[in-house]
Amino acid sequence: LKVYIICGLMAAIAHFVWQKYLDKKSGHVPAEYVEAHKSDDLEVGPLPYIFLPLLPLIFILGFSDYGIQGVKMNVNLAMFLSLFIAMGCELIRHRDFRKMAASIQTFFKGMGDQFANTVTLIVAGETFAFGLTSLGIVKEFVAAIQSLAISADVVGVIVSTIITGLSIVMGSGVASMFAFAPLVPNFAADLGGNATTILLGMQNAASVGRLLSPISAVMIAVAGIANISSFDLVKRTSVPVIVTFITSTIAIWIIH
């Protein structure tokens, strides 16, 4: 958690600076954009509504090992529970059941649009990833690491970097993570390192690597919602992700 708190702070700072730079470079001024689209048929909700999209995450973490353990919570339940809360907020706001019910169509229409736009790309990405795994690319990387006679800390950084690269190419860090993870205890024992430290770096690498991949499911979905190219989204995430990866590596070295 200490590592993640530090990474979160650095990622937030990097996001602020990098997005401001890209906005300026592209000539996009948010205030002017809002002013130019005031005539659109878009209703701006109350300020407290900014917390509604966070509800699924709050429910998932709140009813887990980090919070209340007696309640079973999954993603689908958290999403629909959050939807019902949003419906209640809209009903209180408008005091009109029909208007509230009509607004919920936006939720289901968005689900349908994203299903149509992203499923094909996700299937293509998964097929590509399966092809790379079947060709033995990941196994070759594992064999190469085993042949190197270097310290445990350096091995951890190298493996984490490789996992990041494979996550970018494959759109997922699962395959590469599962390929390397069983070997970590042996690496740590032979090189006098800490297996948990190496695994933490690998886990973080697998997580952030997906955010640099234009074919990962999460990037395709978010790009679809924003109605932009996933490659444009990668430009927006690139610097914050790199800063987070470097911060993670340094923080793990210091704390562990």
mmCIF file of C-alpha atoms in Angstrom, residues 12 101 140 149 157 162 168 184 225:
data_model
loop_
_atom_site.group_PDB
_atom_site.id
_atom_site.type_symbol
_atom_site.label_atom_id
_atom_site.label_comp_id
_atom_site.label_asym_id
_atom_site.label_seq_id
_atom_site.Cartn_x
_atom_site.Cartn_y
_atom_site.Cartn_z
ATOM 1 C CA ALA A 12 -1.650 12.341 -10.472
ATOM 2 C CA ALA A 101 -36.589 6.394 -16.290
ATOM 3 C CA GLU A 140 12.167 -17.633 -24.728
ATOM 4 C CA ALA A 149 24.155 -14.175 -13.715
ATOM 5 C CA VAL A 157 13.845 -4.705 -12.960
ATOM 6 C CA ILE A 162 9.978 -7.374 -20.154
ATOM 7 C CA ILE A 168 2.020 -3.513 -24.548
ATOM 8 C CA VAL A 184 10.575 -16.036 -8.925
ATOM 9 C CA ILE A 225 -16.534 6.015 -24.463
#
